[in-house]
Tab-separated table of C-alpha atoms in Angstrom:
chain	number	residue	atom	x	y	z
K	1	MET	CA	15.590	-4.447	22.740
K	2	SER	CA	14.756	-6.497	19.642
K	3	MET	CA	14.212	-4.758	16.310
K	4	GLU	CA	10.680	-4.534	14.992
K	5	LYS	CA	9.809	-6.809	12.109
K	6	LEU	CA	8.916	-5.099	8.838
K	7	GLY	CA	6.302	-6.059	6.278
K	8	PHE	CA	6.841	-4.386	2.889
K	9	ILE	CA	4.140	-4.384	0.211
K	10	GLY	CA	4.930	-3.165	-3.313
K	11	ILE	CA	8.135	-4.231	-5.064
K	12	GLY	CA	8.290	-1.662	-7.848
K	13	LEU	CA	11.187	0.535	-8.927
K	14	MET	CA	11.373	2.189	-5.499
K	15	GLY	CA	10.502	-0.790	-3.321
K	16	ALA	CA	13.164	-2.928	-4.955
K	17	GLU	CA	15.770	-0.394	-3.766
K	18	MET	CA	14.328	0.244	-0.302
K	19	VAL	CA	14.050	-3.330	0.926
K	20	PRO	CA	17.802	-4.059	0.659
K	21	ARG	CA	18.541	-1.015	2.818
K	22	PHE	CA	16.252	-2.330	5.559
K	23	LEU	CA	17.941	-5.726	5.308
K	24	ASP	CA	21.396	-4.170	5.485
K	25	ALA	CA	20.305	-2.300	8.626
K	26	GLY	CA	19.517	-5.616	10.292
K	27	TYR	CA	15.737	-5.688	10.008
K	28	GLU	CA	13.826	-8.864	9.276
K	29	VAL	CA	11.700	-7.973	6.252
K	30	PHE	CA	8.637	-9.841	5.028
K	31	ILE	CA	7.555	-8.909	1.497
K	32	TRP	CA	4.477	-9.277	-0.672
K	33	ASN	CA	3.865	-8.198	-4.244
K	34	ARG	CA	1.042	-8.800	-6.684
K	35	THR	CA	3.581	-9.944	-9.302
K	36	VAL	CA	5.282	-12.787	-7.469
K	37	GLU	CA	8.355	-12.905	-9.728
K	38	LYS	CA	9.494	-9.470	-8.575
K	39	MET	CA	10.098	-10.832	-5.068
K	40	ALA	CA	12.729	-13.364	-6.139
K	41	PRO	CA	15.793	-11.056	-6.224
K	42	LEU	CA	14.962	-9.713	-2.756
K	43	ALA	CA	14.450	-13.224	-1.423
K	44	GLN	CA	18.005	-13.962	-2.509
K	45	ARG	CA	19.098	-10.964	-0.437
K	46	GLY	CA	17.360	-12.326	2.666
K	47	ALA	CA	13.833	-10.940	2.501
K	48	ARG	CA	11.032	-13.371	3.315
K	49	PRO	CA	8.319	-13.602	0.614
K	50	CYS	CA	4.751	-14.102	1.805
K	51	ALA	CA	2.002	-15.918	-0.061
K	52	SER	CA	-0.650	-13.416	1.013
K	53	ILE	CA	-1.150	-10.028	2.631
K	54	ALA	CA	-2.633	-11.818	5.621
K	55	GLU	CA	0.577	-13.809	6.119
K	56	LEU	CA	2.653	-10.630	5.945
K	57	VAL	CA	0.432	-8.769	8.422
K	58	GLU	CA	0.549	-11.684	10.840
K	59	SER	CA	4.370	-11.703	10.723
K	60	ALA	CA	5.216	-7.984	10.938
K	61	ASP	CA	5.126	-5.176	13.491
K	62	ILE	CA	5.480	-2.302	11.013
K	63	LEU	CA	3.667	-2.379	7.667
K	64	LEU	CA	5.132	-0.381	4.773
K	65	LEU	CA	3.341	0.314	1.502
K	66	CYS	CA	4.970	1.554	-1.702
K	67	LEU	CA	2.205	1.324	-4.279
K	68	GLY	CA	1.315	2.977	-7.558
K	69	ASP	CA	-1.834	4.920	-6.756
K	70	THR	CA	-4.749	5.544	-4.416
K	71	ALA	CA	-6.771	2.599	-5.705
K	72	ALA	CA	-3.892	0.181	-5.095
K	73	VAL	CA	-3.498	1.374	-1.499
K	74	GLU	CA	-7.238	1.067	-0.886
K	75	SER	CA	-7.263	-2.475	-2.276
K	76	VAL	CA	-4.330	-3.651	-0.169
K	77	VAL	CA	-5.667	-2.106	3.019
K	78	PHE	CA	-9.422	-2.653	2.706
K	79	GLY	CA	-9.817	-5.369	0.074
K	80	SER	CA	-10.584	-9.003	0.812
K	81	GLY	CA	-7.901	-10.414	3.096
K	82	GLY	CA	-6.339	-6.971	3.387
K	83	ILE	CA	-4.654	-5.188	6.248
K	84	SER	CA	-7.863	-3.892	7.837
K	85	SER	CA	-9.160	-7.421	8.426
K	86	GLN	CA	-5.857	-8.718	9.803
K	87	GLY	CA	-4.239	-5.784	11.600
K	88	ARG	CA	-3.850	-5.273	15.337
K	89	PRO	CA	-3.532	-2.161	17.514
K	90	SER	CA	0.164	-2.663	18.214
K	91	GLN	CA	0.992	-2.264	14.529
K	92	LEU	CA	1.858	0.849	12.545
K	93	LEU	CA	1.270	1.460	8.848
K	94	LEU	CA	3.737	3.623	6.913
K	95	ASP	CA	2.491	4.605	3.466
K	96	LEU	CA	5.407	5.569	1.228
K	97	SER	CA	3.131	5.811	-1.814
K	98	SER	CA	2.103	9.094	-3.433
K	99	ILE	CA	-1.691	9.199	-3.229
K	100	ASP	CA	-4.653	11.516	-2.669
K	101	PRO	CA	-4.409	13.502	0.617
K	102	GLY	CA	-8.151	13.457	1.289
K	103	LYS	CA	-8.403	9.713	0.727
K	104	THR	CA	-5.398	9.265	2.996
K	105	ARG	CA	-7.216	10.969	5.865
K	106	GLN	CA	-10.257	8.768	5.250
K	107	PHE	CA	-8.170	5.582	5.018
K	108	ALA	CA	-6.342	6.398	8.253
K	109	ALA	CA	-9.569	6.978	10.166
K	110	ASP	CA	-11.183	3.823	8.795
K	111	LEU	CA	-8.155	1.635	9.555
K	112	LYS	CA	-7.906	2.999	13.087
K	113	ALA	CA	-11.594	2.272	13.633
K	114	SER	CA	-11.523	-1.242	12.179
K	115	ALA	CA	-8.155	-2.561	13.389
K	116	GLY	CA	-6.643	0.016	15.751
K	117	VAL	CA	-3.631	0.453	13.430
K	118	ALA	CA	-2.079	3.940	13.353
K	119	TRP	CA	-1.279	5.474	9.956
K	120	VAL	CA	1.613	7.673	8.846
K	121	ASP	CA	1.632	9.017	5.301
K	122	CYS	CA	5.297	9.416	4.405
K	123	PRO	CA	5.790	9.838	0.649
K	124	VAL	CA	9.334	10.316	-0.552
K	125	SER	CA	11.268	12.369	-3.072
K	126	GLY	CA	14.609	11.529	-4.627
K	127	GLY	CA	13.807	8.753	-7.060
K	128	VAL	CA	15.401	5.376	-7.520
K	129	VAL	CA	18.901	6.741	-6.936
K	130	GLY	CA	17.828	8.333	-3.668
K	131	ALA	CA	16.237	5.085	-2.525
K	132	ARG	CA	19.371	3.125	-3.411
K	133	GLN	CA	21.638	5.580	-1.607
K	134	GLY	CA	19.351	6.165	1.371
K	135	SER	CA	19.188	9.884	0.595
K	136	LEU	CA	15.440	10.355	0.112
K	137	ALA	CA	13.564	13.366	1.443
K	138	ILE	CA	10.592	12.089	3.453
K	139	MET	CA	7.572	14.260	4.266
K	140	ALA	CA	5.354	12.763	6.967
K	141	GLY	CA	1.822	13.269	8.211
K	142	GLY	CA	0.654	11.802	11.505
K	143	GLU	CA	0.910	12.058	15.268
K	144	GLU	CA	4.342	13.156	16.425
K	145	ALA	CA	4.871	10.179	18.753
K	146	VAL	CA	3.914	7.728	16.019
K	147	ILE	CA	6.302	9.342	13.550
K	148	GLU	CA	9.100	9.142	16.107
K	149	ARG	CA	8.471	5.405	16.422
K	150	ALA	CA	8.883	5.169	12.655
K	151	ARG	CA	11.937	7.419	12.448
K	152	PRO	CA	14.685	4.750	12.848
K	153	ILE	CA	13.085	2.715	10.066
K	154	LEU	CA	12.538	5.597	7.679
K	155	GLU	CA	16.051	6.890	8.232
K	156	CYS	CA	17.322	3.707	6.586
K	157	VAL	CA	16.121	5.109	3.266
K	158	GLY	CA	16.032	8.850	3.891
K	159	GLN	CA	18.496	11.569	4.746
K	160	ARG	CA	15.727	13.809	6.078
K	161	LEU	CA	12.355	13.094	7.698
K	162	THR	CA	10.108	16.086	8.362
K	163	ARG	CA	6.731	16.017	10.108
K	164	MET	CA	4.451	18.291	8.077
K	165	GLY	CA	1.349	18.039	10.268
K	166	PRO	CA	-1.513	15.580	10.875
K	167	VAL	CA	-2.331	12.623	8.645
K	168	GLY	CA	-2.633	13.723	5.021
K	169	SER	CA	-0.061	16.501	5.360
K	170	GLY	CA	2.722	14.338	3.984
K	171	GLN	CA	0.704	13.588	0.873
K	172	LEU	CA	-0.215	17.235	0.335
K	173	THR	CA	3.455	18.182	0.651
K	174	LYS	CA	4.331	15.530	-1.931
K	175	VAL	CA	1.719	17.053	-4.272
K	176	CYS	CA	3.541	20.376	-3.916
K	177	ASN	CA	6.844	18.620	-4.595
K	178	GLN	CA	5.501	17.013	-7.757
K	179	MET	CA	4.125	20.301	-9.037
K	180	ILE	CA	7.673	21.654	-8.983
K	181	VAL	CA	9.152	18.477	-10.481
K	182	GLY	CA	6.549	18.172	-13.233
K	183	CYS	CA	6.764	21.792	-14.351
K	184	ASN	CA	10.564	21.644	-14.117
K	185	ALA	CA	10.769	18.531	-16.292
K	186	MET	CA	8.557	20.121	-18.922
K	187	VAL	CA	10.497	23.384	-19.120
K	188	ILE	CA	13.810	21.507	-19.237
K	189	ALA	CA	12.526	19.617	-22.287
K	190	GLU	CA	11.467	22.738	-24.171
K	191	MET	CA	14.667	24.540	-23.157
K	192	ILE	CA	16.929	21.732	-24.419
K	193	ALA	CA	15.037	21.648	-27.724
K	194	LEU	CA	15.348	25.432	-28.122
K	195	ALA	CA	19.074	25.368	-27.327
K	196	GLN	CA	19.746	22.631	-29.854
K	197	ARG	CA	17.826	24.427	-32.575
K	198	GLY	CA	19.897	27.531	-31.850
K	199	GLY	CA	23.196	25.722	-32.279
K	200	VAL	CA	24.069	25.383	-28.576
K	201	ASP	CA	25.830	22.235	-27.336
K	202	ALA	CA	22.914	21.311	-25.085
K	203	GLU	CA	24.836	18.534	-23.353
K	204	LYS	CA	26.875	21.248	-21.655
K	205	ILE	CA	23.897	23.177	-20.299
K	206	PRO	CA	23.628	21.305	-16.960
K	207	GLN	CA	27.356	21.858	-16.389
K	208	ALA	CA	27.155	25.522	-17.405
K	209	LEU	CA	24.189	26.248	-15.134
K	210	ALA	CA	25.384	24.202	-12.141
K	211	GLY	CA	25.254	26.261	-8.953
K	212	GLY	CA	23.199	29.045	-10.524
K	213	PHE	CA	19.578	29.951	-9.898
K	214	ALA	CA	18.416	27.680	-12.739
K	215	ASP	CA	20.169	24.608	-11.369
K	216	SER	CA	18.204	21.657	-9.989
K	217	ARG	CA	18.514	17.913	-9.621
K	218	PRO	CA	16.013	17.382	-12.473
K	219	LEU	CA	18.212	19.556	-14.695
K	220	GLN	CA	21.323	17.567	-13.816
K	221	ILE	CA	19.549	14.239	-14.360
K	222	LEU	CA	17.145	14.945	-17.227
K	223	GLY	CA	19.198	17.515	-19.112
K	224	PRO	CA	21.941	15.164	-20.352
K	225	GLN	CA	19.427	12.422	-21.109
K	226	MET	CA	17.256	14.774	-23.141
K	227	ALA	CA	20.203	16.305	-24.974
K	228	THR	CA	21.465	12.876	-26.081
K	229	HIS	CA	18.081	11.147	-26.385
K	230	CYS	CA	19.348	8.489	-23.976
K	231	PHE	CA	16.170	7.269	-22.291
K	232	GLU	CA	17.352	4.023	-20.684
K	233	PRO	CA	17.361	2.711	-18.052
K	234	VAL	CA	13.916	3.861	-16.959
K	235	ALA	CA	14.292	5.450	-13.515
K	236	TRP	CA	10.656	6.582	-13.180
K	237	HIS	CA	7.557	6.723	-15.321
K	238	VAL	CA	5.690	9.427	-17.223
K	239	ARG	CA	2.402	7.928	-16.000
K	240	THR	CA	3.469	8.329	-12.366
K	241	LEU	CA	4.360	11.980	-12.779
K	242	LEU	CA	1.120	12.600	-14.669
K	243	LYS	CA	-0.848	10.876	-11.913
K	244	ASP	CA	0.699	13.191	-9.344
K	245	LEU	CA	-0.020	16.291	-11.437
K	246	ASP	CA	-3.627	15.154	-11.792
K	247	THR	CA	-3.792	14.852	-8.004
K	248	ALA	CA	-2.480	18.409	-7.768
K	249	LEU	CA	-5.257	19.621	-10.071
K	250	GLN	CA	-7.882	17.804	-8.014
K	251	VAL	CA	-6.568	19.182	-4.726
K	252	SER	CA	-6.380	22.686	-6.189
K	253	ARG	CA	-10.031	22.542	-7.240
K	254	GLU	CA	-11.066	21.394	-3.787
K	255	ALA	CA	-9.072	24.213	-2.183
K	256	ASN	CA	-10.132	26.808	-4.790
K	257	SER	CA	-6.433	27.568	-5.348
K	258	PRO	CA	-5.510	27.988	-9.054
K	259	VAL	CA	-2.482	26.101	-10.427
K	260	PRO	CA	-2.251	27.173	-14.087
K	261	MET	CA	1.404	26.173	-14.551
K	262	SER	CA	0.795	22.666	-13.242
K	263	ALA	CA	-2.356	22.394	-15.371
K	264	ALA	CA	-0.358	23.240	-18.494
K	265	ALA	CA	2.339	20.710	-17.587
K	266	ALA	CA	-0.313	18.025	-17.008
K	267	GLN	CA	-1.946	18.742	-20.367
K	268	LEU	CA	1.331	18.413	-22.258
K	269	MET	CA	2.315	15.312	-20.313
K	270	ARG	CA	-1.046	13.727	-21.068
K	271	VAL	CA	-0.437	14.259	-24.785
K	272	HIS	CA	2.970	12.592	-24.442
K	273	ALA	CA	1.564	9.653	-22.466
K	274	SER	CA	-1.227	9.166	-25.025
K	275	ARG	CA	1.423	8.491	-27.666
K	276	GLY	CA	2.517	5.305	-25.937
K	277	ASN	CA	5.012	6.881	-23.548
K	278	GLY	CA	3.304	6.285	-20.207
K	279	GLU	CA	5.731	3.557	-19.151
K	280	ARG	CA	8.788	5.427	-20.435
K	281	ASP	CA	11.145	7.712	-18.528
K	282	PRO	CA	10.192	11.430	-18.271
K	283	SER	CA	13.394	12.259	-20.149
K	284	THR	CA	11.367	11.272	-23.240
K	285	LEU	CA	9.388	14.514	-22.822
K	286	ILE	CA	11.966	16.065	-25.169
K	287	GLN	CA	10.162	14.218	-27.945
K	288	LEU	CA	7.254	16.640	-27.610
K	289	TYR	CA	9.522	19.300	-29.078
K	290	CYS	CA	11.516	17.434	-31.685
K	291	GLU	CA	11.090	14.486	-33.972
K	292	ALA	CA	10.953	11.215	-32.038
K	293	GLU	CA	13.830	8.840	-32.576
């Protein structure tokens, strides 16, 4: 049985790492990105750049999105020449983006009605390193049979794929994930600053706390970067984490479920982003607590 052809839209930090894994697994991958230049390195690896979304949709069986926000997903799917005007019932859309759960449910219903294309929301956690290593955690929302069709593809980039419920459930689970990550990043920053002011060798804190209750992947990644003020290369963006925390606040209001810790983290992160740090790595959050270098 021949392998399904993939169409990947969104060659950002994550997409640039995911596409090579699909290629290495033997899939034919068609790609499209708003910034054409970003497709060139993947074309050299064997991906097939498309001049338009319509060309990609015509060529692929499975459509994968990895885009920055809800508006970008809506534009690609329902904008002029988008997926909704070109899709066919045999296709499946896998949205790896982190976007609004309610909008996801609406998008899925509208796409099914207009083109017959099934939708799986399958945001990921694990960052650029996880994408490169194929060790992402993937939380999926959609019909069980549809998710099983997608499983062999998603397992190219993830070590674990979990169905969380109907469409939208994957996105809501990712919101919960980002609440933990955002609050964790903020408290790591203030903790490192406090330790340094107290004369502690803060670079050793991740090593000292490894395996204990305070340990976490953000601590092991962000802790050394914050302690040394080493903020390059950029592995993710402050603006992305802030966007996800804002989604958490919106969802919490709709559900009448208070999230005071996440609200505080979002407020502090917004201050940091407003100082020109939106495109920088979240390790720069340490600069909220000490003089910027």
